[in-house]
XYZ file of C-alpha atoms in Angstrom:
128
model
C -8.305 -7.273 3.265
C -5.000 -8.826 4.351
C -4.367 -8.243 8.041
C -0.667 -9.198 7.854
C 0.010 -6.658 5.115
C -1.926 -3.927 6.975
C -0.051 -4.595 10.162
C 3.315 -4.351 8.466
C 2.147 -1.178 6.662
C 1.174 0.345 10.040
C 4.503 -0.698 11.514
C 6.423 0.822 8.656
C 4.362 4.049 8.931
C 4.914 4.321 12.725
C 8.584 3.725 12.460
C 8.946 6.134 9.531
C 7.376 8.903 11.645
C 9.581 8.084 14.639
C 12.708 7.955 12.506
C 11.771 11.169 10.789
C 11.331 12.949 14.106
C 14.540 11.422 15.400
C 16.397 12.649 12.283
C 14.898 16.143 12.475
C 15.602 16.615 16.159
C 18.145 14.228 17.718
C 20.388 13.770 14.697
C 20.283 17.406 13.597
C 23.210 18.236 15.892
C 25.249 15.117 15.027
C 25.022 14.834 11.250
C 25.854 17.121 8.363
C 23.118 18.578 6.191
C 24.003 16.084 3.466
C 23.767 13.196 5.897
C 20.413 14.426 7.217
C 19.079 14.739 3.647
C 20.225 11.209 2.905
C 18.529 9.961 6.124
C 15.355 11.742 5.067
C 15.375 9.889 1.706
C 15.255 6.614 3.610
C 12.352 7.866 5.783
C 10.467 9.151 2.773
C 10.694 5.902 0.817
C 9.743 3.916 3.908
C 6.618 6.014 4.278
C 5.799 5.773 0.585
C 5.903 2.042 0.766
C 3.941 1.921 4.029
C 1.171 3.683 2.163
C 1.750 1.360 -0.844
C 1.239 -1.666 1.404
C -1.940 -0.137 2.885
C -3.259 0.117 -0.654
C -2.181 -3.457 -1.529
C -3.694 -4.814 1.703
C -7.082 -3.416 0.871
C -7.009 -3.731 -2.936
C -9.448 -6.582 -3.644
C -8.707 -6.721 -7.358
C -5.575 -8.681 -6.621
C -5.515 -12.300 -5.510
C -3.795 -13.528 -2.351
C -0.760 -14.814 -4.235
C -0.289 -11.520 -6.071
C -0.581 -9.523 -2.866
C 1.867 -11.792 -1.159
C 4.473 -11.462 -3.908
C 4.131 -7.632 -3.816
C 4.308 -7.691 0.003
C 7.571 -9.616 0.155
C 9.212 -7.614 -2.670
C 8.252 -4.433 -0.778
C 9.442 -5.634 2.595
C 12.883 -6.731 1.274
C 13.097 -3.521 -0.717
C 12.408 -1.242 2.272
C 14.772 -3.189 4.522
C 17.551 -3.081 1.985
C 16.969 0.420 0.583
C 15.892 2.421 3.661
C 17.806 0.276 6.116
C 21.055 0.701 4.290
C 20.502 4.438 3.901
C 19.862 4.821 7.637
C 23.123 3.020 8.474
C 25.154 4.794 5.793
C 23.867 8.231 6.795
C 24.615 7.689 10.463
C 27.926 5.857 10.190
C 29.855 8.794 11.621
C 27.749 8.584 14.815
C 27.549 4.779 15.089
C 31.095 4.023 13.929
C 29.829 0.911 12.153
C 31.690 -0.389 9.148
C 29.117 0.314 6.456
C 31.176 0.328 3.280
C 29.682 -3.064 2.312
C 26.190 -1.458 2.333
C 26.802 0.717 -0.727
C 25.635 -2.022 -3.184
C 22.741 -3.013 -0.908
C 20.889 0.297 -1.472
C 20.379 -0.142 -5.210
C 19.439 -3.792 -4.741
C 16.777 -2.592 -2.331
C 15.610 -0.079 -4.926
C 15.399 -2.887 -7.478
C 13.086 -4.834 -5.116
C 10.907 -1.765 -4.740
C 10.694 -1.218 -8.499
C 9.964 -4.964 -8.858
C 7.028 -4.658 -6.450
C 5.535 -1.853 -8.422
C 6.279 -3.629 -11.724
C 4.631 -6.789 -10.479
C 1.592 -4.694 -9.503
C 1.494 -3.343 -13.036
C 1.794 -6.825 -14.523
C -0.833 -8.338 -12.223
C -3.348 -5.614 -12.972
C -2.551 -5.704 -16.735
C -2.972 -9.486 -16.950
C -6.322 -9.626 -15.103
C -9.306 -10.461 -17.180
C -12.272 -8.170 -16.489
């Protein structure tokens, strides 16, 4: 069990629930349906990866180095992917200049895919 991974997983889960509720209630009156749907994608992927990290943190089949690589790939992925989506979806409310974030979202997605791909590789390469 990796306490650090589990703590980050719990934090991502808690904040996903808070952001989901915030989007469903507080932002409902401020954003268009399309913006709300976009915001929800960020929340959904954050929660998926909170659960993924819970799994990684308790999965004893992987070594510490493998778990650590997956952890960092996932964290960067969630920050870039979900974080950029949150800012892009709410830019009409925040008035932030978010145009530069457009390319950040797919980079975050690439980090998330890499985390899953590395898990696949790590499990495949293990000798039983």
